[in-house]
PDB file of C-alpha atoms in Angstrom:
ATOM      1  CA  UNK A  11      63.485 110.642  83.691  1.00 69.00           C
ATOM      2  CA  UNK A  12      64.281 110.031  80.000  1.00 80.00           C
ATOM      3  CA  UNK A  13      67.381 108.658  79.306  1.00 93.00           C
ATOM      4  CA  UNK A  14      70.461 109.188  76.525  1.00 97.00           C
ATOM      5  CA  UNK A  15      68.461 109.601  73.267  1.00 97.00           C
ATOM      6  CA  UNK A  16      71.079 108.303  70.146  1.00 98.00           C
ATOM      7  CA  UNK A  17      69.557 109.207  66.575  1.00 97.00           C
ATOM      8  CA  UNK A  18      69.368 107.350  64.059  1.00 97.00           C
ATOM      9  CA  UNK A  19      69.436 104.173  64.944  1.00 97.00           C
ATOM     10  CA  UNK A  20      70.715 102.499  62.459  1.00 97.00           C
ATOM     11  CA  UNK A  21      72.514 103.822  59.114  1.00 96.00           C
ATOM     12  CA  UNK A  22      74.236 102.998  55.783  1.00 98.00           C
ATOM     13  CA  UNK A  23      76.887 104.454  54.343  1.00 98.00           C
ATOM     14  CA  UNK A  24      79.429 103.827  51.531  1.00 97.00           C
ATOM     15  CA  UNK A  25      83.137 104.345  52.245  1.00 97.00           C
ATOM     16  CA  UNK A  26      84.283 108.127  51.470  1.00 97.00           C
ATOM     17  CA  UNK A  27      81.075 109.328  52.684  1.00 98.00           C
ATOM     18  CA  UNK A  28      80.458 111.301  55.890  1.00 98.00           C
ATOM     19  CA  UNK A  29      78.270 111.152  58.785  1.00 98.00           C
ATOM     20  CA  UNK A  30      76.915 112.473  61.853  1.00 98.00           C
ATOM     21  CA  UNK A  31      75.395 111.121  64.521  1.00 98.00           C
ATOM     22  CA  UNK A  32      73.577 112.950  67.747  1.00 98.00           C
ATOM     23  CA  UNK A  33      73.140 112.735  71.150  1.00 98.00           C
ATOM     24  CA  UNK A  34      70.860 113.764  73.794  1.00 98.00           C
ATOM     25  CA  UNK A  35      72.175 113.372  77.242  1.00 97.00           C
ATOM     26  CA  UNK A  36      69.395 113.126  80.433  1.00 96.00           C
ATOM     27  CA  UNK A  37      68.220 116.006  81.474  1.00 94.00           C
ATOM     28  CA  UNK A  38      70.332 118.134  84.127  1.00 92.00           C
ATOM     29  CA  UNK A  39      73.769 115.584  82.459  1.00 92.00           C
ATOM     30  CA  UNK A  40      76.374 118.142  81.659  1.00 91.00           C
ATOM     31  CA  UNK A  41      79.170 115.347  80.640  1.00 92.00           C
ATOM     32  CA  UNK A  42      78.650 113.676  76.981  1.00 94.00           C
ATOM     33  CA  UNK A  43      81.468 111.147  76.263  1.00 94.00           C
ATOM     34  CA  UNK A  44      81.729 109.076  73.106  1.00 96.00           C
ATOM     35  CA  UNK A  45      82.581 105.162  72.880  1.00 96.00           C
ATOM     36  CA  UNK A  46      82.948 103.278  69.723  1.00 97.00           C
ATOM     37  CA  UNK A  47      82.383  99.740  70.022  1.00 96.00           C
ATOM     38  CA  UNK A  48      83.220  96.791  68.143  1.00 94.00           C
ATOM     39  CA  UNK A  49      83.843  92.943  68.535  1.00 88.00           C
ATOM     40  CA  UNK A  50      87.467  92.998  67.731  1.00 83.00           C
ATOM     41  CA  UNK A  51      88.230  96.352  69.626  1.00 85.00           C
ATOM     42  CA  UNK A  52      85.934  96.222  72.462  1.00 88.00           C
ATOM     43  CA  UNK A  53      84.405 100.323  73.776  1.00 92.00           C
ATOM     44  CA  UNK A  54      87.213 102.270  72.827  1.00 93.00           C
ATOM     45  CA  UNK A  55      87.035 106.048  73.718  1.00 92.00           C
ATOM     46  CA  UNK A  56      86.327 108.570  71.997  1.00 95.00           C
ATOM     47  CA  UNK A  57      85.824 111.507  73.284  1.00 92.00           C
ATOM     48  CA  UNK A  58      84.090 113.481  76.208  1.00 92.00           C
ATOM     49  CA  UNK A  59      82.399 117.080  76.236  1.00 93.00           C
ATOM     50  CA  UNK A  60      82.173 119.177  78.764  1.00 91.00           C
ATOM     51  CA  UNK A  61      80.356 122.784  78.846  1.00 90.00           C
ATOM     52  CA  UNK A  62      80.984 122.981  75.035  1.00 93.00           C
ATOM     53  CA  UNK A  63      84.317 122.024  75.566  1.00 93.00           C
ATOM     54  CA  UNK A  64      86.375 118.691  74.645  1.00 93.00           C
ATOM     55  CA  UNK A  65      88.281 117.796  77.857  1.00 89.00           C
ATOM     56  CA  UNK A  66      89.779 114.399  76.250  1.00 87.00           C
ATOM     57  CA  UNK A  67      90.426 112.572  73.678  1.00 90.00           C
ATOM     58  CA  UNK A  68      91.099 109.212  72.350  1.00 90.00           C
ATOM     59  CA  UNK A  69      93.216 107.507  69.648  1.00 91.00           C
ATOM     60  CA  UNK A  70      91.678 107.997  67.724  1.00 95.00           C
ATOM     61  CA  UNK A  71      92.145 109.624  63.217  1.00 96.00           C
ATOM     62  CA  UNK A  72      91.377 113.184  63.136  1.00 96.00           C
ATOM     63  CA  UNK A  73      88.077 111.684  60.836  1.00 97.00           C
ATOM     64  CA  UNK A  74      86.720 111.560  64.356  1.00 98.00           C
ATOM     65  CA  UNK A  75      85.513 115.067  65.304  1.00 97.00           C
ATOM     66  CA  UNK A  76      82.373 116.042  67.146  1.00 97.00           C
ATOM     67  CA  UNK A  77      80.915 119.069  69.552  1.00 97.00           C
ATOM     68  CA  UNK A  78      78.599 119.735  72.524  1.00 97.00           C
ATOM     69  CA  UNK A  79      75.720 122.756  72.584  1.00 97.00           C
ATOM     70  CA  UNK A  80      74.538 124.693  75.049  1.00 95.00           C
ATOM     71  CA  UNK A  81      71.459 122.738  76.070  1.00 94.00           C
ATOM     72  CA  UNK A  82      74.663 119.900  76.038  1.00 94.00           C
ATOM     73  CA  UNK A  83      73.588 117.573  73.458  1.00 97.00           C
ATOM     74  CA  UNK A  84      76.011 116.731  71.260  1.00 98.00           C
ATOM     75  CA  UNK A  85      76.839 115.269  68.027  1.00 98.00           C
ATOM     76  CA  UNK A  86      80.499 113.338  66.308  1.00 98.00           C
ATOM     77  CA  UNK A  87      81.334 113.067  63.277  1.00 98.00           C
ATOM     78  CA  UNK A  88      83.221 110.930  61.000  1.00 98.00           C
ATOM     79  CA  UNK A  89      84.691 111.723  57.428  1.00 96.00           C
ATOM     80  CA  UNK A  90      86.442 110.218  54.321  1.00 97.00           C
ATOM     81  CA  UNK A  91      84.428 106.564  55.436  1.00 98.00           C
ATOM     82  CA  UNK A  92      86.337 103.454  55.816  1.00 97.00           C
ATOM     83  CA  UNK A  93      84.699  99.953  56.334  1.00 97.00           C
ATOM     84  CA  UNK A  94      86.479 100.195  59.589  1.00 96.00           C
ATOM     85  CA  UNK A  95      84.601 102.305  60.957  1.00 97.00           C
ATOM     86  CA  UNK A  96      81.243 100.270  60.798  1.00 97.00           C
ATOM     87  CA  UNK A  97      80.641  99.482  64.656  1.00 97.00           C
ATOM     88  CA  UNK A  98      78.765 101.031  67.248  1.00 97.00           C
ATOM     89  CA  UNK A  99      78.399 104.139  68.333  1.00 98.00           C
ATOM     90  CA  UNK A 100      77.610 105.008  71.929  1.00 98.00           C
ATOM     91  CA  UNK A 101      77.064 108.377  73.793  1.00 97.00           C
ATOM     92  CA  UNK A 102      77.052 108.317  77.774  1.00 95.00           C
ATOM     93  CA  UNK A 103      76.013 111.346  79.810  1.00 94.00           C
ATOM     94  CA  UNK A 104      77.051 111.598  83.393  1.00 90.00           C
ATOM     95  CA  UNK A 105      75.893 114.663  85.879  1.00 84.00           C
ATOM     96  CA  UNK A 106      79.114 116.550  85.745  1.00 75.00           C
ATOM     97  CA  UNK A 107      83.546 116.027  85.076  1.00 71.00           C
ATOM     98  CA  UNK A 108      84.984 113.295  87.490  1.00 69.00           C
ATOM     99  CA  UNK A 109      81.951 111.330  89.019  1.00 67.00           C
ATOM    100  CA  UNK A 110      82.966 108.165  87.178  1.00 72.00           C
ATOM    101  CA  UNK A 111      79.312 106.979  86.933  1.00 84.00           C
ATOM    102  CA  UNK A 112      77.913 107.090  82.948  1.00 91.00           C
ATOM    103  CA  UNK A 113      74.610 106.522  81.588  1.00 93.00           C
ATOM    104  CA  UNK A 114      74.872 104.716  78.406  1.00 96.00           C
ATOM    105  CA  UNK A 115      72.334 106.047  75.345  1.00 97.00           C
ATOM    106  CA  UNK A 116      71.636 102.391  73.263  1.00 96.00           C
ATOM    107  CA  UNK A 117      74.072 103.628  70.211  1.00 97.00           C
ATOM    108  CA  UNK A 118      74.099 104.516  66.842  1.00 98.00           C
ATOM    109  CA  UNK A 119      75.151 101.711  64.559  1.00 97.00           C
ATOM    110  CA  UNK A 120      76.784 102.210  61.205  1.00 98.00           C
ATOM    111  CA  UNK A 121      77.427  99.871  58.357  1.00 97.00           C
ATOM    112  CA  UNK A 122      79.741 101.480  55.439  1.00 97.00           C
ATOM    113  CA  UNK A 123      79.656  99.486  52.443  1.00 96.00           C
TER     114      UNK A 123
ATOM    115  CA  UNK B   7      99.809 101.136  81.094  1.00 59.00           C
ATOM    116  CA  UNK B   8      96.261 101.771  80.089  1.00 68.00           C
ATOM    117  CA  UNK B   9      94.519  98.526  79.526  1.00 88.00           C
ATOM    118  CA  UNK B  10      92.640  96.717  81.282  1.00 94.00           C
ATOM    119  CA  UNK B  11      92.366  93.273  81.163  1.00 96.00           C
ATOM    120  CA  UNK B  12      89.527  91.144  81.724  1.00 97.00           C
ATOM    121  CA  UNK B  13      89.264  87.348  81.894  1.00 96.00           C
ATOM    122  CA  UNK B  14      87.088  85.166  80.827  1.00 97.00           C
ATOM    123  CA  UNK B  15      85.922  86.054  77.214  1.00 96.00           C
ATOM    124  CA  UNK B  16      82.617  83.615  77.835  1.00 97.00           C
ATOM    125  CA  UNK B  17      81.155  81.920  80.791  1.00 97.00           C
ATOM    126  CA  UNK B  18      78.696  79.667  81.550  1.00 98.00           C
ATOM    127  CA  UNK B  19      77.337  78.826  84.422  1.00 98.00           C
ATOM    128  CA  UNK B  20      74.111  76.901  85.983  1.00 98.00           C
ATOM    129  CA  UNK B  21      71.309  78.542  87.727  1.00 97.00           C
ATOM    130  CA  UNK B  22      71.709  78.308  91.203  1.00 97.00           C
ATOM    131  CA  UNK B  23      75.223  79.302  91.442  1.00 98.00           C
ATOM    132  CA  UNK B  24      78.181  81.412  91.575  1.00 98.00           C
ATOM    133  CA  UNK B  25      79.660  83.816  88.756  1.00 98.00           C
ATOM    134  CA  UNK B  26      83.201  85.387  88.535  1.00 98.00           C
ATOM    135  CA  UNK B  27      84.484  87.710  86.232  1.00 98.00           C
ATOM    136  CA  UNK B  28      88.490  89.127  86.831  1.00 98.00           C
ATOM    137  CA  UNK B  29      89.638  92.256  85.605  1.00 98.00           C
ATOM    138  CA  UNK B  30      93.730  92.808  86.423  1.00 97.00           C
ATOM    139  CA  UNK B  31      94.874  96.472  85.540  1.00 96.00           C
ATOM    140  CA  UNK B  32      98.414  97.905  85.649  1.00 92.00           C
ATOM    141  CA  UNK B  33      97.977 102.339  86.666  1.00 89.00           C
ATOM    142  CA  UNK B  34      98.253 102.896  89.899  1.00 89.00           C
ATOM    143  CA  UNK B  35      96.342 105.823  88.972  1.00 88.00           C
ATOM    144  CA  UNK B  36      93.001 104.452  88.108  1.00 90.00           C
ATOM    145  CA  UNK B  37      91.064 105.506  91.346  1.00 89.00           C
ATOM    146  CA  UNK B  38      86.762 104.201  89.916  1.00 91.00           C
ATOM    147  CA  UNK B  39      86.086 100.653  89.467  1.00 94.00           C
ATOM    148  CA  UNK B  40      82.952  99.900  87.683  1.00 94.00           C
ATOM    149  CA  UNK B  41      81.176  97.163  85.900  1.00 96.00           C
ATOM    150  CA  UNK B  42      78.900  97.451  83.228  1.00 96.00           C
ATOM    151  CA  UNK B  43      76.137  94.962  81.980  1.00 97.00           C
ATOM    152  CA  UNK B  44      75.044  95.382  78.376  1.00 96.00           C
ATOM    153  CA  UNK B  45      71.860  92.990  77.140  1.00 95.00           C
ATOM    154  CA  UNK B  46      71.691  92.937  73.255  1.00 92.00           C
ATOM    155  CA  UNK B  47      71.029  95.945  71.131  1.00 89.00           C
ATOM    156  CA  UNK B  48      71.101  97.504  74.363  1.00 92.00           C
ATOM    157  CA  UNK B  49      73.710  99.711  75.758  1.00 94.00           C
ATOM    158  CA  UNK B  50      76.169  98.933  78.766  1.00 95.00           C
ATOM    159  CA  UNK B  51      74.288  99.984  81.946  1.00 95.00           C
ATOM    160  CA  UNK B  52      76.295 100.378  85.528  1.00 93.00           C
ATOM    161  CA  UNK B  53      75.991  97.005  87.772  1.00 95.00           C
ATOM    162  CA  UNK B  54      77.761  98.261  90.766  1.00 95.00           C
ATOM    163  CA  UNK B  55      81.739 100.388  90.928  1.00 93.00           C
ATOM    164  CA  UNK B  56      84.369 100.245  93.781  1.00 93.00           C
ATOM    165  CA  UNK B  57      86.950 102.944  95.056  1.00 91.00           C
ATOM    166  CA  UNK B  58      89.720 101.696  95.815  1.00 89.00           C
ATOM    167  CA  UNK B  59      90.076 102.669  99.652  1.00 90.00           C
ATOM    168  CA  UNK B  60      87.771  99.575 100.116  1.00 92.00           C
ATOM    169  CA  UNK B  61      87.985  96.079  99.363  1.00 94.00           C
ATOM    170  CA  UNK B  62      84.422  94.665  99.200  1.00 96.00           C
ATOM    171  CA  UNK B  63      80.865  95.894  97.960  1.00 96.00           C
ATOM    172  CA  UNK B  64      78.131  94.529  97.278  1.00 96.00           C
ATOM    173  CA  UNK B  65      74.090  95.087  96.414  1.00 95.00           C
ATOM    174  CA  UNK B  66      72.039  92.440  96.306  1.00 96.00           C
ATOM    175  CA  UNK B  67      73.832  89.242  94.387  1.00 97.00           C
ATOM    176  CA  UNK B  68      76.382  91.755  93.123  1.00 97.00           C
ATOM    177  CA  UNK B  69      80.041  91.666  94.898  1.00 97.00           C
ATOM    178  CA  UNK B  70      83.244  93.391  93.776  1.00 96.00           C
ATOM    179  CA  UNK B  71      86.098  91.922  95.421  1.00 96.00           C
ATOM    180  CA  UNK B  72      89.294  95.007  95.108  1.00 96.00           C
ATOM    181  CA  UNK B  73      92.941  93.621  95.562  1.00 95.00           C
ATOM    182  CA  UNK B  74      94.709  97.424  94.967  1.00 93.00           C
ATOM    183  CA  UNK B  75      97.792  95.259  96.622  1.00 93.00           C
ATOM    184  CA  UNK B  76      97.594  92.768  93.361  1.00 95.00           C
ATOM    185  CA  UNK B  77      95.931  95.121  91.196  1.00 95.00           C
ATOM    186  CA  UNK B  78      92.759  93.258  90.121  1.00 96.00           C
ATOM    187  CA  UNK B  79      89.114  93.393  90.748  1.00 97.00           C
ATOM    188  CA  UNK B  80      86.419  90.942  90.222  1.00 98.00           C
ATOM    189  CA  UNK B  81      82.783  90.563  89.626  1.00 98.00           C
ATOM    190  CA  UNK B  82      80.668  87.900  91.610  1.00 98.00           C
ATOM    191  CA  UNK B  83      76.662  86.975  90.844  1.00 98.00           C
ATOM    192  CA  UNK B  84      75.535  84.702  93.710  1.00 98.00           C
ATOM    193  CA  UNK B  85      72.119  82.488  92.917  1.00 98.00           C
ATOM    194  CA  UNK B  86      72.907  83.344  88.921  1.00 98.00           C
ATOM    195  CA  UNK B  87      69.809  83.713  86.948  1.00 97.00           C
ATOM    196  CA  UNK B  88      69.185  82.785  83.571  1.00 97.00           C
ATOM    197  CA  UNK B  89      68.342  86.984  84.114  1.00 97.00           C
ATOM    198  CA  UNK B  90      71.513  87.878  84.808  1.00 98.00           C
ATOM    199  CA  UNK B  91      73.224  86.461  80.943  1.00 98.00           C
ATOM    200  CA  UNK B  92      74.376  89.686  78.974  1.00 97.00           C
ATOM    201  CA  UNK B  93      77.576  91.005  78.377  1.00 97.00           C
ATOM    202  CA  UNK B  94      79.534  92.064  81.462  1.00 98.00           C
ATOM    203  CA  UNK B  95      82.389  94.692  81.003  1.00 96.00           C
ATOM    204  CA  UNK B  96      84.740  95.999  84.111  1.00 97.00           C
ATOM    205  CA  UNK B  97      86.147  99.091  83.647  1.00 94.00           C
ATOM    206  CA  UNK B  98      88.539 101.787  85.369  1.00 93.00           C
ATOM    207  CA  UNK B  99      88.846 105.306  85.326  1.00 87.00           C
ATOM    208  CA  UNK B 100      90.821 108.571  86.632  1.00 82.00           C
ATOM    209  CA  UNK B 101      89.876 111.891  86.950  1.00 78.00           C
ATOM    210  CA  UNK B 102      93.476 114.017  86.019  1.00 74.00           C
ATOM    211  CA  UNK B 103      93.345 117.858  84.718  1.00 71.00           C
ATOM    212  CA  UNK B 104      89.472 118.674  84.531  1.00 69.00           C
ATOM    213  CA  UNK B 105      89.539 115.260  82.421  1.00 72.00           C
ATOM    214  CA  UNK B 106      87.980 111.300  82.589  1.00 72.00           C
ATOM    215  CA  UNK B 107      88.363 108.606  80.588  1.00 76.00           C
ATOM    216  CA  UNK B 108      86.558 104.920  81.086  1.00 84.00           C
ATOM    217  CA  UNK B 109      88.926 102.364  79.250  1.00 90.00           C
ATOM    218  CA  UNK B 110      87.378  98.823  79.576  1.00 93.00           C
ATOM    219  CA  UNK B 111      87.573  95.836  79.275  1.00 95.00           C
ATOM    220  CA  UNK B 112      87.388  93.284  76.462  1.00 95.00           C
ATOM    221  CA  UNK B 113      83.727  91.708  77.860  1.00 96.00           C
ATOM    222  CA  UNK B 114      82.948  88.702  78.705  1.00 97.00           C
ATOM    223  CA  UNK B 115      79.460  86.772  77.852  1.00 97.00           C
ATOM    224  CA  UNK B 116      78.431  85.562  80.168  1.00 98.00           C
ATOM    225  CA  UNK B 117      75.551  83.165  79.935  1.00 98.00           C
ATOM    226  CA  UNK B 118      73.689  81.377  83.151  1.00 98.00           C
ATOM    227  CA  UNK B 119      72.063  78.026  82.073  1.00 96.00           C
ATOM    228  CA  UNK B 120      67.963  77.267  83.094  1.00 91.00           C
TER     229      UNK B 120
END
């Protein structure tokens, strides 16, 4: 079974731009979560989607948004990029809500200049 | 109350030794405690997990010890090998009202010297 696929793997943006990151979960997995990983803050929860609905949201500003499609694929968007948004953005999928077991992709590394 | 505190930040162990990483939490509603292993350039991978109804879980060389009254849990890696060198994250979560959020510790960078 293919793992979680995230695209793009690397990208460089400038302040003020916006970015869209994509995540394809493991086949059959219906829950998708997003995390931001930085050296200073560690792994921070962004949001979780299940059946195209956002089920939970972390403490991030409204510039961070996401969505899930009917095929469980998910995208996250960051608008008006700031230098502090430079991070590794990780997507994780799970078979269902509440299983607790997350399968992570390799991440999208965003650099904001 | 949503924090998970992990220690140490970094750990160096000789090959064949025991690596021990500790975590503490405050929220008694947490009901799932996984450990993730992350190699450079890769996403975290689930290593082992425990629920609070047991005090210990062992999978191969990896053991989780769980102390519910102290709100602490730890990862023990027996016979540590150079291939175990990675960053380890403890985490805690609970499932409430159709939503689940995993809260991670800050991570421990483990180096196993050959």
